CSV table of C-alpha atoms in Angstrom, one decimal:
chain,number,residue,atom,x,y,z
A,1,MET,CA,-0.1,0.4,0.1
A,2,ARG,CA,1.3,2.9,-1.3
A,3,TYR,CA,-0.3,5.6,1.7
A,4,SER,CA,-1.8,4.3,4.7
A,5,VAL,CA,-6.1,4.7,4.9
A,6,VAL,CA,-6.2,6.7,7.6
A,7,SER,CA,-3.3,9.4,5.6
A,8,ARG,CA,-6.1,9.2,2.9
A,9,PHE,CA,-9.1,9.9,4.8
A,10,ARG,CA,-7.6,12.9,6.4
A,11,GLY,CA,-5.6,14.1,2.9
A,12,THR,CA,-8.9,13.9,1.2
A,13,LEU,CA,-10.6,16.2,4.6
A,14,LEU,CA,-7.5,18.4,5.1
A,15,GLY,CA,-7.3,18.9,1.1
A,16,ALA,CA,-10.4,20.2,0.5
A,17,LEU,CA,-10.3,22.2,3.6
A,18,VAL,CA,-6.8,23.9,2.7
A,19,GLY,CA,-8.0,23.9,-1.1
A,20,GLU,CA,-10.6,26.1,-0.3
A,21,SER,CA,-8.4,28.4,1.3
A,22,VAL,CA,-5.9,29.2,-1.3
A,23,ALA,CA,-8.9,30.0,-3.0
A,24,SER,CA,-10.4,32.0,-1.1
A,25,SER,CA,-7.2,34.3,0.0
A,26,GLY,CA,-6.3,37.5,-1.1
A,27,LYS,CA,-9.4,37.4,-2.6
A,28,LYS,CA,-12.8,38.9,-1.9
A,29,GLU,CA,-15.8,36.5,-0.4
A,30,PHE,CA,-19.1,36.0,-1.7
A,31,GLN,CA,-21.9,37.0,0.7
A,32,ASN,CA,-24.5,34.7,-0.4
A,33,ARG,CA,-23.2,31.1,1.2
A,34,CYS,CA,-24.8,28.4,3.6
A,35,ASP,CA,-23.4,26.1,6.2
A,36,ILE,CA,-22.2,23.1,3.8
A,37,ASP,CA,-18.8,23.4,5.5
A,38,ARG,CA,-20.3,23.1,8.4
A,39,ILE,CA,-22.1,20.3,7.7
A,40,ALA,CA,-19.7,18.0,6.6
A,41,VAL,CA,-18.5,18.3,10.2
A,42,LEU,CA,-21.5,17.9,11.7
A,43,GLY,CA,-22.0,14.7,9.4
A,44,THR,CA,-18.9,12.9,10.3
A,45,GLU,CA,-19.4,13.0,13.8
A,46,SER,CA,-22.3,11.6,13.0
A,47,LEU,CA,-21.4,8.9,11.5
A,48,ILE,CA,-18.7,8.5,14.8
A,49,ALA,CA,-20.8,8.2,16.9
A,50,LEU,CA,-23.6,5.4,15.1
A,51,GLY,CA,-20.9,4.2,12.9
A,52,ARG,CA,-23.8,4.1,9.9
A,53,LEU,CA,-25.6,7.0,8.7
A,54,ASP,CA,-28.4,8.4,9.8
A,55,LEU,CA,-30.2,11.2,8.2
A,56,ASP,CA,-32.5,12.4,10.7
A,57,ASP,CA,-29.3,12.4,13.0
A,58,TRP,CA,-28.0,14.5,10.4
A,59,ARG,CA,-30.7,16.7,10.3
A,60,ALA,CA,-31.0,17.1,14.1
A,61,ARG,CA,-27.2,17.8,14.4
A,62,GLN,CA,-27.9,20.1,11.8
A,63,GLN,CA,-30.9,22.0,13.4
A,64,GLN,CA,-29.1,22.8,16.6
A,65,ALA,CA,-26.3,24.5,15.1
A,66,SER,CA,-28.8,26.0,13.6
A,67,ALA,CA,-26.6,25.4,10.1
A,68,ASN,CA,-28.5,26.8,7.0
A,69,LEU,CA,-29.1,24.0,4.4
A,70,ALA,CA,-30.5,26.3,1.5
A,71,VAL,CA,-28.6,25.6,-1.3
A,72,THR,CA,-28.0,28.4,-4.2
A,73,ASP,CA,-26.9,28.4,-7.6
A,74,SER,CA,-23.7,30.3,-6.5
A,75,ILE,CA,-22.7,27.2,-3.7
A,76,SER,CA,-24.2,24.2,-4.7
A,77,LEU,CA,-21.3,22.2,-5.5
A,78,LYS,CA,-20.1,22.8,-2.2
A,79,VAL,CA,-22.9,20.0,-1.3
A,80,ILE,CA,-20.4,17.5,-2.7
A,81,LEU,CA,-18.4,18.5,0.3
A,82,ALA,CA,-20.5,18.0,2.4
A,83,THR,CA,-20.9,14.1,1.8
A,84,LEU,CA,-17.1,13.7,1.9
A,85,PRO,CA,-17.5,11.6,4.8
A,86,VAL,CA,-19.8,9.4,3.5
A,87,ALA,CA,-17.8,8.7,-0.3
A,88,LEU,CA,-14.5,8.1,2.8
A,89,PHE,CA,-16.9,5.5,5.4
A,90,PHE,CA,-18.2,3.8,2.6
A,91,HIS,CA,-15.4,3.2,-0.2
A,92,GLU,CA,-14.4,-0.2,0.4
A,93,ASN,CA,-18.2,-1.4,-1.0
A,94,THR,CA,-19.1,0.3,-4.2
A,95,PHE,CA,-23.1,-0.7,-4.1
A,96,LYS,CA,-23.4,0.7,-1.0
A,97,LEU,CA,-20.7,3.6,-2.0
A,98,ARG,CA,-23.6,4.4,-4.7
A,99,GLN,CA,-26.6,3.9,-2.3
A,100,ASN,CA,-26.1,5.6,0.7
A,101,LEU,CA,-24.2,8.7,-1.7
A,102,LEU,CA,-27.8,9.4,-3.2
A,103,ARG,CA,-29.3,8.6,0.5
A,104,VAL,CA,-27.7,11.8,2.0
A,105,LEU,CA,-28.6,14.1,-1.1
A,106,LYS,CA,-32.4,13.8,0.0
A,107,ILE,CA,-30.8,15.7,2.9
A,108,TRP,CA,-30.8,19.3,0.0
A,109,GLU,CA,-33.0,19.4,-3.3
A,110,ASP,CA,-32.5,17.2,-5.4
A,111,ASP,CA,-29.7,18.8,-8.5
A,112,PRO,CA,-29.3,16.5,-11.1
A,113,VAL,CA,-25.8,17.4,-11.4
A,114,VAL,CA,-24.6,17.9,-8.2
A,115,ARG,CA,-26.1,14.3,-7.9
A,116,ASP,CA,-24.1,13.1,-11.1
A,117,GLY,CA,-20.4,15.2,-9.2
A,118,THR,CA,-20.9,13.7,-5.7
A,119,LEU,CA,-20.9,9.9,-7.7
A,120,ALA,CA,-18.4,11.0,-9.8
A,121,VAL,CA,-16.1,12.3,-7.1
A,122,GLY,CA,-17.4,9.8,-4.2
A,123,TYR,CA,-16.4,7.3,-7.0
A,124,ALA,CA,-13.1,8.8,-7.9
A,125,ILE,CA,-12.3,8.6,-3.8
A,126,ALA,CA,-13.1,5.5,-3.4
A,127,GLN,CA,-10.7,3.9,-6.0
A,128,THR,CA,-7.8,6.0,-4.9
A,129,LEU,CA,-8.4,4.5,-1.2
A,130,THR,CA,-8.5,0.9,-2.4
A,131,GLU,CA,-5.6,1.7,-4.8
A,132,LYS,CA,-7.3,1.0,-7.8
A,133,LEU,CA,-7.2,3.7,-9.7
A,134,GLN,CA,-5.8,3.6,-12.9
A,135,PRO,CA,-5.7,7.5,-14.8
A,136,ARG,CA,-6.3,6.3,-18.4
A,137,THR,CA,-9.5,3.8,-17.5
A,138,LEU,CA,-10.5,6.2,-14.3
A,139,ILE,CA,-12.9,8.8,-16.6
A,140,PRO,CA,-14.5,5.4,-18.4
A,141,GLU,CA,-15.2,4.1,-15.3
A,142,THR,CA,-16.8,7.2,-13.4
A,143,ILE,CA,-19.0,7.8,-16.2
A,144,ALA,CA,-20.4,4.0,-15.9
A,145,PHE,CA,-20.8,4.4,-12.0
A,146,ILE,CA,-22.8,7.4,-13.0
A,147,GLY,CA,-25.1,5.5,-15.3
A,148,GLU,CA,-28.2,7.2,-17.5
A,149,THR,CA,-28.6,11.0,-16.8
A,150,PRO,CA,-30.1,13.8,-18.4
A,151,THR,CA,-27.0,15.9,-17.6
A,152,SER,CA,-24.4,16.8,-19.7
A,153,LEU,CA,-21.6,15.6,-16.9
A,154,PRO,CA,-20.4,12.6,-18.8
A,155,GLN,CA,-19.9,14.6,-21.8
A,156,GLN,CA,-17.9,17.3,-20.3
A,157,LEU,CA,-15.4,14.0,-18.5
A,158,LEU,CA,-15.1,12.5,-21.9
A,159,LYS,CA,-13.9,16.0,-22.9
A,160,VAL,CA,-11.4,15.6,-20.2
A,161,ASN,CA,-10.1,12.0,-21.1
A,162,THR,CA,-9.6,13.9,-24.2
A,163,LEU,CA,-8.0,16.6,-23.0
A,164,LEU,CA,-5.8,14.9,-21.5
A,165,ASP,CA,-4.6,12.8,-24.4
A,166,ARG,CA,-3.7,15.6,-26.1
A,167,GLY,CA,-1.9,17.2,-23.0
A,168,ALA,CA,-3.8,20.2,-23.4
A,169,ALA,CA,-2.5,22.9,-21.5
A,170,LEU,CA,-4.8,24.6,-19.0
A,171,GLU,CA,-5.9,27.6,-20.9
A,172,ARG,CA,-7.4,25.0,-23.4
A,173,ALA,CA,-9.2,23.5,-21.1
A,174,GLN,CA,-10.9,26.5,-19.5
A,175,VAL,CA,-12.3,27.2,-23.1
A,176,GLU,CA,-13.1,23.7,-23.7
A,177,LEU,CA,-15.0,22.8,-20.9
A,178,SER,CA,-16.6,26.1,-20.2
A,179,ARG,CA,-19.4,26.0,-23.1
A,180,GLU,CA,-21.4,23.8,-21.9
A,181,ASP,CA,-23.7,23.7,-18.3
A,182,LYS,CA,-21.4,25.7,-15.7
A,183,LEU,CA,-22.7,23.3,-12.7
A,184,SER,CA,-20.9,20.4,-15.3
A,185,SER,CA,-18.1,22.2,-16.5
A,186,ALA,CA,-17.1,23.5,-13.2
A,187,ILE,CA,-16.9,19.3,-11.5
A,188,ALA,CA,-15.0,18.5,-14.9
A,189,MET,CA,-12.5,21.3,-14.2
A,190,ALA,CA,-11.7,19.8,-10.8
A,191,PHE,CA,-11.6,16.3,-12.6
A,192,TYR,CA,-9.3,17.8,-15.3
A,193,CYS,CA,-6.7,19.5,-12.6
A,194,PHE,CA,-6.4,16.2,-10.7
A,195,LEU,CA,-5.8,14.8,-13.7
A,196,SER,CA,-3.3,16.0,-15.1
A,197,THR,CA,-1.3,16.9,-12.2
A,198,LEU,CA,-1.8,13.7,-10.7
A,199,GLU,CA,1.3,13.3,-8.2
A,200,ASP,CA,1.1,17.2,-7.3
A,201,TYR,CA,-1.1,18.5,-5.1
A,202,ARG,CA,0.0,21.9,-4.9
A,203,LEU,CA,0.1,22.2,-8.7
A,204,ALA,CA,-3.3,20.7,-8.9
A,205,VAL,CA,-4.7,23.2,-6.2
A,206,LEU,CA,-2.8,26.3,-7.9
A,207,ARG,CA,-4.2,25.2,-11.0
A,208,ALA,CA,-7.4,24.8,-10.0
A,209,THR,CA,-7.5,28.5,-8.8
A,210,GLN,CA,-5.8,30.1,-12.1
A,211,TYR,CA,-8.3,32.9,-13.9
A,212,GLY,CA,-8.5,32.4,-17.9
A,213,ASN,CA,-10.2,34.6,-19.7
A,214,VAL,CA,-13.3,32.9,-20.0
A,215,TRP,CA,-13.7,32.1,-16.1
A,216,ARG,CA,-13.2,35.6,-15.3
A,217,GLN,CA,-16.8,36.3,-15.8
A,218,ASP,CA,-18.9,36.3,-12.3
A,219,HIS,CA,-20.9,33.3,-13.1
A,220,TRP,CA,-17.7,31.2,-13.1
A,221,ARG,CA,-15.7,33.3,-10.4
A,222,LEU,CA,-18.4,32.1,-8.4
A,223,HIS,CA,-17.4,28.3,-8.7
A,224,LEU,CA,-14.0,28.7,-8.5
A,225,HIS,CA,-14.0,28.1,-4.4
A,226,SER,CA,-15.8,24.7,-5.0
A,227,ILE,CA,-13.2,23.6,-7.8
A,228,SER,CA,-10.5,23.8,-5.4
A,229,ALA,CA,-11.3,22.4,-3.0
A,230,ILE,CA,-12.8,19.3,-5.5
A,231,THR,CA,-9.5,19.2,-6.6
A,232,GLY,CA,-7.9,19.4,-3.2
A,233,ALA,CA,-10.3,16.7,-1.9
A,234,LEU,CA,-9.1,14.6,-5.0
A,235,SER,CA,-5.6,14.7,-4.8
A,236,GLY,CA,-5.4,14.9,-0.8
A,237,ALA,CA,-6.7,11.7,-0.8
A,238,TYR,CA,-4.4,10.4,-3.6
A,239,ASN,CA,-1.2,11.8,-2.2
A,240,SER,CA,-2.0,11.9,1.4
A,241,SER,CA,-2.0,14.6,4.2
A,242,ALA,CA,1.9,13.9,3.4
A,243,GLY,CA,1.3,15.3,-0.2
A,244,ILE,CA,0.4,18.7,1.0
A,245,PRO,CA,2.4,21.4,1.8
A,246,VAL,CA,2.9,21.8,6.0
A,247,GLY,CA,3.5,26.1,4.8
A,248,TRP,CA,0.1,25.9,3.2
A,249,GLN,CA,-1.6,23.8,6.4
A,250,ILE,CA,-0.4,26.0,9.1
A,251,LEU,CA,-0.9,29.2,6.8
A,252,TYR,CA,-4.4,28.2,6.4
A,253,SER,CA,-5.5,27.0,9.2
A,254,GLN,CA,-6.9,29.3,11.4
A,255,ALA,CA,-8.8,30.9,8.6
A,256,ASN,CA,-10.0,27.1,8.0
A,257,SER,CA,-10.8,26.3,11.4
A,258,ALA,CA,-13.2,29.4,11.3
A,259,THR,CA,-15.3,28.9,8.0
A,260,TRP,CA,-15.9,24.6,9.2
A,261,GLU,CA,-16.4,25.7,13.4
A,262,LEU,CA,-13.3,24.1,14.1
A,263,ASN,CA,-10.9,25.3,17.4
A,264,ASN,CA,-7.9,24.1,16.0
A,265,PHE,CA,-7.0,22.6,12.5
A,266,SER,CA,-5.9,19.3,14.4
A,267,GLN,CA,-9.7,18.9,15.2
A,268,MET,CA,-9.9,18.0,11.4
A,269,VAL,CA,-7.4,15.4,11.7
A,270,GLU,CA,-8.9,14.0,15.4
A,271,LEU,CA,-12.1,13.5,13.3
A,272,ALA,CA,-10.8,12.0,10.2
A,273,ASP,CA,-8.4,9.6,12.4
A,274,ALA,CA,-12.1,8.8,14.9
A,275,LEU,CA,-14.0,7.7,11.5
A,276,VAL,CA,-11.4,5.3,10.0
A,277,ALA,CA,-11.5,4.0,13.7
A,278,VAL,CA,-14.5,3.7,13.6
A,279,TRP,CA,-14.7,2.6,9.5
A,280,SER,CA,-11.8,-0.3,10.7
A,281,GLY,CA,-13.7,-1.2,13.9
A,282,LEU,CA,-10.9,-0.7,15.8
A,283,TYR,CA,-11.9,-1.0,19.7
A,284,ASN,CA,-11.0,-1.6,23.0
A,285,HIS,CA,-13.4,-4.4,24.6
A,286,ALA,CA,-15.2,-3.3,27.5
A,287,GLN,CA,-14.4,-5.8,30.2
A,288,HIS,CA,-17.1,-7.4,32.4
A,289,SER,CA,-19.8,-5.8,30.2
A,290,GLY,CA,-19.9,-7.4,26.3
A,291,GLN,CA,-20.2,-3.7,25.2
A,292,VAL,CA,-18.7,-1.1,23.4
A,293,SER,CA,-19.0,2.3,24.4
A,294,ALA,CA,-19.5,4.9,21.5
A,295,VAL,CA,-16.4,7.1,22.3
A,296,GLY,CA,-13.0,6.8,24.3
A,297,ASP,CA,-12.8,3.3,23.1
A,298,PHE,CA,-10.6,3.2,20.1
A,299,ILE,CA,-6.5,1.5,20.4
A,300,PRO,CA,-4.3,3.5,20.5
A,301,GLU,CA,-1.4,2.8,17.5
A,302,GLU,CA,1.4,1.4,19.4
A,303,GLU,CA,-1.1,-1.1,21.5
A,304,ALA,CA,-3.4,-1.9,18.2
A,305,SER,CA,0.1,-2.6,17.0
A,306,LEU,CA,0.8,-5.6,19.4
A,307,PHE,CA,-0.3,-9.7,18.2
A,308,LEU,CA,-3.1,-10.9,19.6
A,309,GLY,CA,-1.1,-13.2,23.2
A,310,GLU,CA,2.0,-11.1,22.9
A,311,ALA,CA,3.2,-9.5,26.1
A,312,ILE,CA,1.9,-5.8,26.9
A,313,PRO,CA,5.5,-3.9,27.0
A,314,GLN,CA,5.6,-1.7,31.1
A,315,GLY,CA,3.7,1.3,31.0
A,316,SER,CA,0.9,0.8,29.0
A,317,ARG,CA,-2.2,1.6,30.3
A,318,TYR,CA,-3.7,-2.3,30.0
A,319,ASN,CA,-0.7,-3.3,32.3
A,320,SER,CA,-0.7,-1.8,36.0
A,321,GLY,CA,2.7,-3.0,36.2
A,322,ASN,CA,2.7,-5.9,38.2
A,323,GLN,CA,2.5,-8.6,35.6
A,324,SER,CA,5.1,-8.1,33.3
A,325,ASN,CA,3.6,-10.7,30.9
A,326,ALA,CA,0.3,-9.0,31.2
A,327,GLN,CA,-2.0,-10.5,27.9
A,328,PRO,CA,-4.0,-8.0,25.4
A,329,PRO,CA,-7.2,-7.1,25.5
A,330,LEU,CA,-9.2,-8.8,22.8
A,331,SER,CA,-9.2,-6.7,19.8
A,332,VAL,CA,-10.0,-7.1,16.4
A,333,TYR,CA,-9.2,-4.9,12.9
A,334,ALA,CA,-11.4,-5.6,10.1
A,335,ALA,CA,-13.6,-4.1,8.2
A,336,PRO,CA,-16.8,-3.2,8.7
A,337,ARG,CA,-18.5,-5.4,6.6
A,338,VAL,CA,-17.5,-8.4,8.4
A,339,ILE,CA,-18.3,-6.5,12.1
A,340,ARG,CA,-21.6,-5.0,11.2
A,341,SER,CA,-23.7,-4.6,8.6
A,342,ARG,CA,-24.8,-1.2,7.6
């Protein structure tokens, strides 16, 4: 495995955060927005707490936090960002991935382009996390995953494939992709920036924020934040958190913390780590109860690496210090489909 699942989960969420901030840096913020970023955090917390997708719990958390669910055209692409936790949580099974992405979209008004974009981004992230992403076949596979649709997104993605085969420059791609529906074009542009600079997170995001002559128009500029964030999520999943420049993480941490309702940047890392733990089924077995508590029962990494039956090192919280050969509690590390159904 090129990168760990943990680092890819982190890379996806942090990549979206940093990508959006790079696009916002030095530019006037648009007043017309909703709390989609905040909803993504609330959705992640719901998945962590329940270990499954529960739309009622998502809505309850949003109402309690007074999050704005109204989606306008200028920020409709941010719905895709709100579904990133679901894409991560169900990445190992494409059937459940599609099923649950479509379920979570019911929280918002049904926009066919946003639906197709959510499926496209979710599938690309899933292929990355399962180490199956092949640049030459990703676009055709993504179109097949979307299925029959009245939108122009499949045609736009085919244009991306052609542009990549020809080695087309960024400005040419912007011209070609700006001729159709602007939402589909924005999603396709994010895929172009990601696939044209597959191994370089920094360059992918910088290309996503460049203003071409066509994209200087207001109705295109409205989507630049989302294009950069989606590009950041895709590239972050592929290159992991290690591929995101440390300087950017430090520079944009405070801005992102305010936008995403986090006290500090490290809390997003903690959310990503907890989401991996719940997804993987890595828990401590609660002594004498036969129950697993929802919070606080994740096994630390250094202790999870122990083999069953191996003696616990001195100083571990499972060893009181009086037993040099104490045995670790029974633990399980497996994919969630092995542990429980969702």
